[in-house]
mmCIF file of C-alpha atoms and ligand atoms in Angstrom:
data_model
loop_
_atom_site.group_PDB
_atom_site.id
_atom_site.type_symbol
_atom_site.label_atom_id
_atom_site.label_comp_id
_atom_site.label_asym_id
_atom_site.label_seq_id
_atom_site.Cartn_x
_atom_site.Cartn_y
_atom_site.Cartn_z
ATOM 1 C CA MET A 29 48.584 -64.058 -84.140
ATOM 2 C CA GLU A 30 46.032 -66.717 -83.161
ATOM 3 C CA TYR A 31 42.482 -66.566 -81.865
ATOM 4 C CA SER A 32 39.475 -68.824 -81.717
ATOM 5 C CA VAL A 33 35.888 -68.199 -82.817
ATOM 6 C CA SER A 34 32.974 -70.302 -81.556
ATOM 7 C CA PHE A 35 30.046 -71.394 -83.685
ATOM 8 C CA PRO A 36 27.176 -73.742 -82.767
ATOM 9 C CA THR A 37 28.842 -76.641 -84.646
ATOM 10 C CA GLY A 38 32.390 -76.069 -83.419
ATOM 11 C CA THR A 39 35.246 -73.760 -82.524
ATOM 12 C CA VAL A 40 37.678 -72.615 -85.198
ATOM 13 C CA GLN A 41 41.262 -71.672 -84.435
ATOM 14 C CA TYR A 42 42.389 -68.807 -86.693
ATOM 15 C CA CYS A 43 46.153 -68.989 -87.122
ATOM 16 C CA PHE A 44 47.861 -66.086 -88.881
ATOM 17 C CA THR A 45 51.153 -67.831 -88.298
ATOM 18 C CA GLY A 46 52.249 -68.896 -91.785
ATOM 19 C CA ILE A 47 52.345 -72.276 -93.472
ATOM 20 C CA LYS A 48 55.482 -73.279 -91.553
ATOM 21 C CA GLU A 49 53.166 -74.037 -88.604
ATOM 22 C CA LEU A 50 51.192 -76.685 -90.518
ATOM 23 C CA LEU A 51 53.161 -79.695 -89.275
ATOM 24 C CA LYS A 52 52.667 -78.509 -85.684
ATOM 25 C CA ARG A 53 48.942 -77.953 -86.182
ATOM 26 C CA ALA A 54 48.312 -81.193 -88.131
ATOM 27 C CA PRO A 55 51.098 -83.783 -87.759
ATOM 28 C CA ALA A 56 51.924 -85.659 -90.961
ATOM 29 C CA ASP A 57 51.354 -89.152 -89.521
ATOM 30 C CA SER A 58 47.746 -88.385 -88.577
ATOM 31 C CA SER A 59 46.699 -86.115 -91.443
ATOM 32 C CA VAL A 60 45.876 -86.289 -95.154
ATOM 33 C CA ILE A 61 46.121 -83.292 -97.471
ATOM 34 C CA ILE A 62 43.545 -82.751 -100.197
ATOM 35 C CA THR A 63 44.730 -80.323 -102.846
ATOM 36 C CA ASP A 64 44.444 -79.685 -106.572
ATOM 37 C CA SER A 65 46.841 -80.254 -109.416
ATOM 38 C CA ASN A 66 47.894 -76.561 -109.656
ATOM 39 C CA VAL A 67 48.495 -76.098 -105.934
ATOM 40 C CA ALA A 68 50.322 -79.438 -105.677
ATOM 41 C CA THR A 69 52.871 -78.234 -108.240
ATOM 42 C CA LEU A 70 53.422 -74.955 -106.374
ATOM 43 C CA TYR A 71 53.689 -76.472 -102.881
ATOM 44 C CA GLN A 72 55.601 -79.713 -103.478
ATOM 45 C CA GLN A 73 57.713 -79.123 -100.373
ATOM 46 C CA VAL A 74 54.668 -78.714 -98.124
ATOM 47 C CA ILE A 75 52.844 -81.794 -99.373
ATOM 48 C CA ALA A 76 55.959 -84.004 -99.459
ATOM 49 C CA ALA A 77 55.618 -84.774 -95.740
ATOM 50 C CA TYR A 78 51.957 -85.840 -96.017
ATOM 51 C CA ARG A 79 49.782 -88.491 -97.594
ATOM 52 C CA THR A 80 48.171 -86.391 -100.305
ATOM 53 C CA ILE A 81 45.097 -86.639 -102.505
ATOM 54 C CA ILE A 82 45.437 -84.524 -105.633
ATOM 55 C CA ILE A 83 42.305 -83.745 -107.578
ATOM 56 C CA PRO A 84 42.149 -82.013 -110.969
ATOM 57 C CA ALA A 85 41.924 -78.194 -110.703
ATOM 58 C CA GLY A 86 38.737 -76.429 -111.781
ATOM 59 C CA GLU A 87 35.196 -75.804 -110.556
ATOM 60 C CA GLU A 88 33.920 -78.487 -112.975
ATOM 61 C CA HIS A 89 35.482 -81.054 -110.620
ATOM 62 C CA LYS A 90 33.448 -79.897 -107.600
ATOM 63 C CA THR A 91 31.148 -82.902 -107.969
ATOM 64 C CA GLN A 92 29.953 -86.049 -106.232
ATOM 65 C CA GLN A 93 32.277 -88.047 -108.543
ATOM 66 C CA THR A 94 35.263 -86.247 -107.003
ATOM 67 C CA ILE A 95 33.914 -86.991 -103.504
ATOM 68 C CA GLN A 96 33.646 -90.651 -104.538
ATOM 69 C CA SER A 97 37.259 -90.717 -105.683
ATOM 70 C CA VAL A 98 38.469 -88.854 -102.540
ATOM 71 C CA THR A 99 36.610 -91.400 -100.376
ATOM 72 C CA GLU A 100 38.288 -94.285 -102.206
ATOM 73 C CA GLN A 101 41.698 -92.726 -101.608
ATOM 74 C CA LEU A 102 40.951 -92.042 -97.927
ATOM 75 C CA LEU A 103 40.074 -95.716 -97.573
ATOM 76 C CA GLU A 104 43.313 -96.708 -99.341
ATOM 77 C CA PHE A 105 45.205 -94.500 -96.856
ATOM 78 C CA LYS A 106 43.300 -96.250 -94.033
ATOM 79 C CA ALA A 107 42.142 -92.859 -92.790
ATOM 80 C CA HIS A 108 40.132 -93.236 -89.563
ATOM 81 C CA LYS A 109 37.995 -91.153 -87.188
ATOM 82 C CA LYS A 110 41.037 -89.334 -85.791
ATOM 83 C CA THR A 111 42.647 -88.562 -89.149
ATOM 84 C CA THR A 112 42.679 -84.817 -89.866
ATOM 85 C CA ILE A 113 41.889 -83.803 -93.434
ATOM 86 C CA ILE A 114 43.672 -80.652 -94.573
ATOM 87 C CA GLY A 115 42.225 -78.708 -97.498
ATOM 88 C CA LEU A 116 45.153 -76.879 -99.119
ATOM 89 C CA GLY A 117 43.931 -74.637 -101.928
ATOM 90 C CA GLY A 118 41.194 -72.287 -103.090
ATOM 91 C CA GLY A 119 37.427 -72.436 -102.685
ATOM 92 C CA MET A 120 36.958 -75.589 -104.739
ATOM 93 C CA ILE A 121 39.361 -77.457 -102.455
ATOM 94 C CA THR A 122 37.915 -76.106 -99.202
ATOM 95 C CA ASP A 123 34.483 -77.240 -100.407
ATOM 96 C CA ILE A 124 35.657 -80.734 -101.384
ATOM 97 C CA ALA A 125 37.867 -81.238 -98.311
ATOM 98 C CA GLY A 126 35.283 -79.859 -95.848
ATOM 99 C CA TYR A 127 32.438 -81.870 -97.356
ATOM 100 C CA ALA A 128 34.471 -85.103 -97.657
ATOM 101 C CA ALA A 129 35.633 -84.702 -94.022
ATOM 102 C CA SER A 130 32.059 -84.094 -92.876
ATOM 103 C CA ILE A 131 30.663 -87.290 -94.389
ATOM 104 C CA TYR A 132 33.631 -89.708 -94.250
ATOM 105 C CA MET A 133 32.900 -92.053 -91.326
ATOM 106 C CA ARG A 134 30.147 -89.557 -90.416
ATOM 107 C CA GLY A 135 32.729 -86.870 -89.779
ATOM 108 C CA VAL A 136 36.465 -86.560 -89.165
ATOM 109 C CA PRO A 137 38.407 -83.416 -88.104
ATOM 110 C CA PHE A 138 39.521 -81.021 -90.810
ATOM 111 C CA GLY A 139 41.398 -77.766 -91.283
ATOM 112 C CA PHE A 140 42.091 -75.407 -94.147
ATOM 113 C CA VAL A 141 45.122 -73.663 -95.590
ATOM 114 C CA PRO A 142 43.496 -71.248 -98.061
ATOM 115 C CA THR A 143 45.831 -70.305 -100.914
ATOM 116 C CA THR A 144 43.663 -67.741 -102.720
ATOM 117 C CA LEU A 145 42.446 -64.343 -101.568
ATOM 118 C CA LEU A 146 38.853 -65.456 -102.139
ATOM 119 C CA ALA A 147 39.306 -68.513 -99.947
ATOM 120 C CA MET A 148 41.034 -66.439 -97.226
ATOM 121 C CA VAL A 149 38.219 -63.890 -96.949
ATOM 122 C CA ASP A 150 35.263 -66.103 -97.749
ATOM 123 C CA ALA A 151 35.333 -69.738 -98.913
ATOM 124 C CA ALA A 152 37.375 -71.149 -96.014
ATOM 125 C CA ILE A 153 35.183 -69.403 -93.438
ATOM 126 C CA GLY A 154 31.662 -70.316 -92.393
ATOM 127 C CA GLY A 155 31.457 -74.102 -92.384
ATOM 128 C CA LYS A 156 29.261 -74.536 -95.470
ATOM 129 C CA ASN A 157 30.969 -76.998 -97.776
ATOM 130 C CA GLY A 158 29.599 -78.991 -100.656
ATOM 131 C CA VAL A 159 29.509 -79.791 -104.335
ATOM 132 C CA ASN A 160 27.599 -78.677 -107.404
ATOM 133 C CA PHE A 161 24.937 -80.883 -108.932
ATOM 134 C CA GLY A 162 24.439 -80.345 -112.656
ATOM 135 C CA LEU A 163 23.707 -76.652 -113.139
ATOM 136 C CA HIS A 164 22.971 -76.139 -109.446
ATOM 137 C CA LYS A 165 25.775 -74.631 -107.423
ATOM 138 C CA ASN A 166 26.522 -76.027 -103.963
ATOM 139 C CA MET A 167 23.309 -78.043 -104.086
ATOM 140 C CA LEU A 168 24.667 -80.890 -101.920
ATOM 141 C CA GLY A 169 26.598 -80.142 -98.771
ATOM 142 C CA THR A 170 26.968 -79.829 -95.031
ATOM 143 C CA ILE A 171 27.495 -77.159 -92.378
ATOM 144 C CA ARG A 172 30.381 -78.124 -90.112
ATOM 145 C CA GLN A 173 33.277 -76.012 -88.908
ATOM 146 C CA PRO A 174 36.969 -76.732 -89.548
ATOM 147 C CA SER A 175 39.134 -77.019 -86.433
ATOM 148 C CA PHE A 176 41.641 -74.541 -87.817
ATOM 149 C CA ILE A 177 42.250 -72.124 -90.662
ATOM 150 C CA LEU A 178 45.931 -71.410 -91.238
ATOM 151 C CA TYR A 179 46.770 -68.186 -93.068
ATOM 152 C CA ASP A 180 49.918 -67.295 -94.962
ATOM 153 C CA THR A 181 49.435 -64.217 -97.108
ATOM 154 C CA ALA A 182 52.836 -64.788 -98.748
ATOM 155 C CA LEU A 183 51.099 -67.625 -100.634
ATOM 156 C CA LEU A 184 49.054 -65.041 -102.513
ATOM 157 C CA HIS A 185 52.042 -63.774 -104.450
ATOM 158 C CA THR A 186 51.924 -66.776 -106.787
ATOM 159 C CA LEU A 187 48.373 -65.886 -107.830
ATOM 160 C CA PRO A 188 47.470 -64.571 -111.292
ATOM 161 C CA ASP A 189 45.777 -61.129 -111.393
ATOM 162 C CA MET A 190 42.403 -62.712 -112.101
ATOM 163 C CA GLU A 191 42.519 -64.499 -108.721
ATOM 164 C CA TRP A 192 43.248 -61.241 -106.891
ATOM 165 C CA SER A 193 40.208 -59.683 -108.598
ATOM 166 C CA ASN A 194 38.076 -62.677 -107.590
ATOM 167 C CA GLY A 195 38.959 -62.127 -103.942
ATOM 168 C CA PHE A 196 38.304 -58.404 -104.185
ATOM 169 C CA ALA A 197 34.758 -59.079 -105.394
ATOM 170 C CA GLU A 198 34.010 -60.651 -101.988
ATOM 171 C CA ILE A 199 35.919 -57.905 -100.144
ATOM 172 C CA ILE A 200 33.871 -55.233 -101.943
ATOM 173 C CA LYS A 201 30.761 -57.248 -101.026
ATOM 174 C CA TYR A 202 31.582 -56.999 -97.288
ATOM 175 C CA ALA A 203 32.103 -53.261 -97.704
ATOM 176 C CA CYS A 204 28.726 -52.868 -99.453
ATOM 177 C CA ILE A 205 26.710 -54.785 -96.875
ATOM 178 C CA PHE A 206 28.458 -53.913 -93.600
ATOM 179 C CA ASP A 207 31.297 -51.444 -93.813
ATOM 180 C CA ALA A 208 30.998 -48.001 -95.455
ATOM 181 C CA PRO A 209 34.482 -46.906 -94.215
ATOM 182 C CA LEU A 210 35.969 -49.975 -95.943
ATOM 183 C CA PHE A 211 34.133 -49.027 -99.152
ATOM 184 C CA ALA A 212 35.679 -45.548 -98.922
ATOM 185 C CA GLU A 213 39.134 -47.088 -98.324
ATOM 186 C CA LEU A 214 38.793 -49.471 -101.273
ATOM 187 C CA SER A 215 37.690 -46.678 -103.571
ATOM 188 C CA THR A 216 41.030 -44.887 -103.011
ATOM 189 C CA HIS A 217 43.229 -47.902 -103.841
ATOM 190 C CA ILE A 218 43.895 -50.537 -106.490
ATOM 191 C CA ILE A 219 45.008 -54.179 -106.244
ATOM 192 C CA ASN A 220 48.714 -53.309 -106.368
ATOM 193 C CA TYR A 221 48.446 -51.200 -103.204
ATOM 194 C CA TYR A 222 47.453 -54.298 -101.206
ATOM 195 C CA LYS A 223 49.867 -56.545 -103.112
ATOM 196 C CA GLU A 224 52.743 -54.296 -102.136
ATOM 197 C CA ASP A 225 51.755 -53.544 -98.538
ATOM 198 C CA ALA A 226 51.702 -56.733 -96.456
ATOM 199 C CA THR A 227 50.324 -54.924 -93.392
ATOM 200 C CA ALA A 228 47.414 -53.413 -95.322
ATOM 201 C CA LEU A 229 46.687 -56.784 -96.932
ATOM 202 C CA ASN A 230 46.713 -58.645 -93.603
ATOM 203 C CA GLU A 231 44.469 -56.038 -92.008
ATOM 204 C CA LEU A 232 42.076 -56.236 -94.940
ATOM 205 C CA ILE A 233 41.851 -60.030 -94.764
ATOM 206 C CA GLN A 234 41.320 -60.008 -91.001
ATOM 207 C CA ARG A 235 38.665 -57.294 -91.245
ATOM 208 C CA CYS A 236 36.710 -59.343 -93.802
ATOM 209 C CA ALA A 237 37.191 -62.591 -91.859
ATOM 210 C CA ASN A 238 35.829 -60.790 -88.776
ATOM 211 C CA TRP A 239 32.704 -59.676 -90.659
ATOM 212 C CA LYS A 240 32.075 -63.190 -91.849
ATOM 213 C CA ASN A 241 32.744 -64.760 -88.434
ATOM 214 C CA LYS A 242 30.462 -62.288 -86.680
ATOM 215 C CA THR A 243 27.639 -62.978 -89.141
ATOM 216 C CA VAL A 244 28.000 -66.765 -89.157
ATOM 217 C CA SER A 245 28.329 -67.003 -85.369
ATOM 218 C CA GLU A 246 24.991 -65.172 -85.060
ATOM 219 C CA ASP A 247 23.234 -67.365 -87.632
ATOM 220 C CA GLU A 248 25.207 -70.431 -88.684
ATOM 221 C CA THR A 249 22.286 -72.154 -90.429
ATOM 222 C CA GLU A 250 21.386 -69.109 -92.526
ATOM 223 C CA ASN A 251 17.896 -68.329 -91.304
ATOM 224 C CA ASN A 252 18.466 -64.626 -90.936
ATOM 225 C CA VAL A 253 21.541 -62.325 -90.966
ATOM 226 C CA ARG A 254 23.782 -64.854 -92.711
ATOM 227 C CA LYS A 255 21.622 -64.390 -95.794
ATOM 228 C CA LEU A 256 23.102 -60.881 -96.115
ATOM 229 C CA LEU A 257 26.367 -62.521 -97.233
ATOM 230 C CA ASN A 258 24.500 -63.584 -100.386
ATOM 231 C CA PHE A 259 24.534 -59.996 -101.676
ATOM 232 C CA GLY A 260 25.358 -60.269 -105.386
ATOM 233 C CA HIS A 261 25.264 -64.058 -105.279
ATOM 234 C CA THR A 262 21.687 -64.815 -106.399
ATOM 235 C CA ALA A 263 22.019 -63.441 -109.919
ATOM 236 C CA GLY A 264 25.788 -63.992 -109.543
ATOM 237 C CA HIS A 265 25.565 -67.773 -109.191
ATOM 238 C CA ALA A 266 23.218 -68.034 -112.179
ATOM 239 C CA ILE A 267 25.555 -65.839 -114.263
ATOM 240 C CA GLU A 268 28.571 -67.881 -113.120
ATOM 241 C CA THR A 269 26.887 -71.122 -114.180
ATOM 242 C CA LEU A 270 25.466 -69.939 -117.502
ATOM 243 C CA TYR A 271 28.552 -68.089 -118.756
ATOM 244 C CA ASN A 272 31.175 -70.174 -116.990
ATOM 245 C CA LEU A 273 32.667 -67.023 -115.458
ATOM 246 C CA PRO A 274 35.059 -66.888 -112.485
ATOM 247 C CA HIS A 275 33.100 -66.487 -109.235
ATOM 248 C CA GLY A 276 34.314 -62.935 -108.548
ATOM 249 C CA GLN A 277 33.365 -61.672 -111.999
ATOM 250 C CA ALA A 278 29.898 -63.168 -111.678
ATOM 251 C CA VAL A 279 29.434 -61.707 -108.177
ATOM 252 C CA SER A 280 30.591 -58.334 -109.467
ATOM 253 C CA LEU A 281 27.778 -58.355 -112.043
ATOM 254 C CA GLY A 282 25.359 -59.794 -109.470
ATOM 255 C CA MET A 283 26.066 -56.913 -107.056
ATOM 256 C CA LEU A 284 25.221 -54.383 -109.764
ATOM 257 C CA VAL A 285 21.972 -56.232 -110.549
ATOM 258 C CA ALA A 286 21.209 -56.143 -106.796
ATOM 259 C CA CYS A 287 21.867 -52.372 -106.705
ATOM 260 C CA SER A 288 19.481 -51.883 -109.577
ATOM 261 C CA ILE A 289 16.815 -53.869 -107.690
ATOM 262 C CA SER A 290 17.627 -51.878 -104.530
ATOM 263 C CA GLU A 291 16.808 -48.631 -106.347
ATOM 264 C CA SER A 292 13.239 -49.695 -107.071
ATOM 265 C CA GLU A 293 12.698 -51.784 -103.927
ATOM 266 C CA CYS A 294 14.232 -49.627 -101.189
ATOM 267 C CA GLY A 295 15.123 -46.286 -102.667
ATOM 268 C CA LEU A 296 18.880 -46.760 -103.088
ATOM 269 C CA HIS A 297 20.323 -43.681 -104.794
ATOM 270 C CA PRO A 298 21.416 -44.520 -108.386
ATOM 271 C CA ASP A 299 24.808 -42.879 -107.667
ATOM 272 C CA VAL A 300 25.640 -45.882 -105.460
ATOM 273 C CA ARG A 301 25.406 -48.231 -108.451
ATOM 274 C CA ARG A 302 27.687 -45.939 -110.436
ATOM 275 C CA GLN A 303 30.190 -45.670 -107.548
ATOM 276 C CA LEU A 304 30.140 -49.446 -107.131
ATOM 277 C CA ALA A 305 30.710 -49.959 -110.870
ATOM 278 C CA MET A 306 33.759 -47.666 -110.629
ATOM 279 C CA VAL A 307 35.215 -49.472 -107.619
ATOM 280 C CA LEU A 308 34.655 -52.883 -109.240
ATOM 281 C CA GLN A 309 36.449 -51.752 -112.386
ATOM 282 C CA GLN A 310 39.319 -50.389 -110.258
ATOM 283 C CA TYR A 311 39.795 -53.993 -109.059
ATOM 284 C CA LYS A 312 39.576 -55.290 -112.652
ATOM 285 C CA LEU A 313 36.073 -56.660 -112.253
ATOM 286 C CA PRO A 314 33.365 -56.390 -114.929
ATOM 287 C CA ALA A 315 30.461 -53.929 -114.734
ATOM 288 C CA SER A 316 28.395 -54.986 -117.737
ATOM 289 C CA LEU A 317 27.367 -58.066 -119.708
ATOM 290 C CA LYS A 318 24.636 -58.822 -122.229
ATOM 291 C CA LEU A 319 22.451 -61.332 -120.359
ATOM 292 C CA HIS A 320 20.181 -64.124 -121.583
ATOM 293 C CA THR A 321 17.459 -63.460 -119.077
ATOM 294 C CA GLU A 322 15.227 -66.460 -119.791
ATOM 295 C CA GLN A 323 18.089 -68.930 -119.380
ATOM 296 C CA LEU A 324 19.271 -67.195 -116.207
ATOM 297 C CA MET A 325 15.763 -67.384 -114.775
ATOM 298 C CA ASP A 326 15.651 -71.151 -115.467
ATOM 299 C CA ILE A 327 18.699 -71.496 -113.188
ATOM 300 C CA LEU A 328 17.527 -68.920 -110.655
ATOM 301 C CA VAL A 329 14.210 -70.611 -109.923
ATOM 302 C CA MET A 330 16.177 -73.520 -108.426
ATOM 303 C CA ASP A 331 18.146 -71.180 -106.109
ATOM 304 C CA LYS A 332 18.425 -72.446 -102.527
ATOM 305 C CA LYS A 333 17.055 -69.129 -101.256
ATOM 306 C CA ARG A 334 13.759 -69.714 -103.082
ATOM 307 C CA SER A 335 10.488 -70.301 -101.278
ATOM 308 C CA ASN A 336 7.418 -70.846 -103.468
ATOM 309 C CA ASN A 337 7.432 -67.964 -105.945
ATOM 310 C CA THR A 338 9.859 -65.623 -104.234
ATOM 311 C CA ILE A 339 13.577 -65.465 -103.546
ATOM 312 C CA ASP A 340 15.096 -63.782 -100.502
ATOM 313 C CA TYR A 341 17.070 -61.102 -102.321
ATOM 314 C CA ILE A 342 19.724 -59.028 -100.573
ATOM 315 C CA VAL A 343 19.285 -55.344 -101.274
ATOM 316 C CA LEU A 344 21.029 -52.179 -100.058
ATOM 317 C CA SER A 345 19.443 -49.081 -98.584
ATOM 318 C CA SER A 346 22.883 -47.411 -98.641
ATOM 319 C CA ILE A 347 26.507 -48.541 -98.687
ATOM 320 C CA GLY A 348 27.086 -50.449 -95.445
ATOM 321 C CA SER A 349 23.427 -51.226 -94.865
ATOM 322 C CA ALA A 350 21.837 -54.353 -96.360
ATOM 323 C CA LEU A 351 18.477 -56.031 -95.864
ATOM 324 C CA ILE A 352 16.635 -59.173 -96.914
ATOM 325 C CA LYS A 353 13.692 -58.690 -99.250
ATOM 326 C CA PRO A 354 11.558 -61.577 -100.566
ATOM 327 C CA LEU A 355 11.035 -60.744 -104.246
ATOM 328 C CA PRO A 356 8.804 -62.334 -106.889
ATOM 329 C CA PHE A 357 10.626 -63.899 -109.835
ATOM 330 C CA GLU A 358 9.082 -61.333 -112.187
ATOM 331 C CA THR A 359 10.795 -58.451 -110.347
ATOM 332 C CA ILE A 360 14.155 -60.212 -110.655
ATOM 333 C CA LYS A 361 13.582 -60.919 -114.341
ATOM 334 C CA GLN A 362 12.793 -57.255 -114.988
ATOM 335 C CA ALA A 363 15.976 -56.203 -113.181
ATOM 336 C CA LEU A 364 18.077 -58.610 -115.256
ATOM 337 C CA ASP A 365 16.514 -57.234 -118.457
ATOM 338 C CA LYS A 366 17.206 -53.667 -117.326
ATOM 339 C CA PHE A 367 20.807 -54.496 -116.380
ATOM 340 C CA SER A 368 21.432 -56.267 -119.661
ATOM 341 C CA ASP A 369 20.021 -53.380 -121.724
ATOM 342 C CA ALA A 370 21.833 -50.662 -119.749
ATOM 343 C CA GLY A 371 25.224 -51.322 -121.363
ATOM 344 C CA ASN A 372 28.267 -49.875 -119.614
ATOM 345 C CA TYR A 373 27.858 -47.990 -116.362
HETATM 346 N N1 LIG B 20 32.432 -72.198 -96.987
HETATM 347 C C1 LIG B 20 31.825 -70.969 -97.236
HETATM 348 C C2 LIG B 20 30.773 -70.619 -96.260
HETATM 349 O O1 LIG B 20 30.521 -71.331 -95.307
HETATM 350 O O2 LIG B 20 30.136 -69.593 -96.407
#
């Protein structure tokens, strides 16, 4: 199946056609693959046809230094304005490839082949790509859409369990903010159900991709509804940075902090937080952590969603219904303290 989605900065072709279509979509003589050391080992046959830039795996390499080295290699390959850059990998690779393609020669075409569940439902979609700067996540970057995103869910079967959980954190996020029926569906299953049922997995990925596309096409530059996608990510990003946790685990904790804030700020029933904690644990995600609030606040005050002394926090009034609430730092600090002291849900 193929369809296109239009955004202000470009039209993206969604291709659920499998990786075998890559050569057709991006011919080897006019394309360069950017991938990481883990993915390169797994997909030697795919990359063999292409000029390939392999960067070391790991979020710690999502930096300007990596962009510098990618640029040097693009120059060595004599890549030009019509060269297509293909990001083959997870969220770190889609960020590096999308950002490098957006600034190299002031912009060359690019496409993604996401190889993780998280990248398929979130990181590859939306056009925001960039790098971390010190402790600040995604501080430098661009908004520019890929020309295509090529899906092959068979690629997911090489993933370790932790990577499946990471993806489910974002899937549960979509359910919390937009889709109560999806939340109900997720609460009756576990990861293995989707691993073993290709149809259910494909439908799940497409449903989440549709939520993200709908939101981003309404507000590509994140002035309004796109902010809702940050549910769980404000505290989540600070937790991810401070404790060096996988993104999904940090977002899992961040969503519970956000539920706790939602109880005091918009009357969310406390049962929702308990239900969410249960669903997260079903997908092998954490529901508690002792937090160092002061250190988290030092990171949080530099959040991109900050304006003066408030942060636009995403809260829930119920499952499937999210809203943006500017909150003072003190309110967030109190919620982190409360979460940290609460122990297990
Ligand atoms: N690349 C992720 C996003 O645009 O949200």
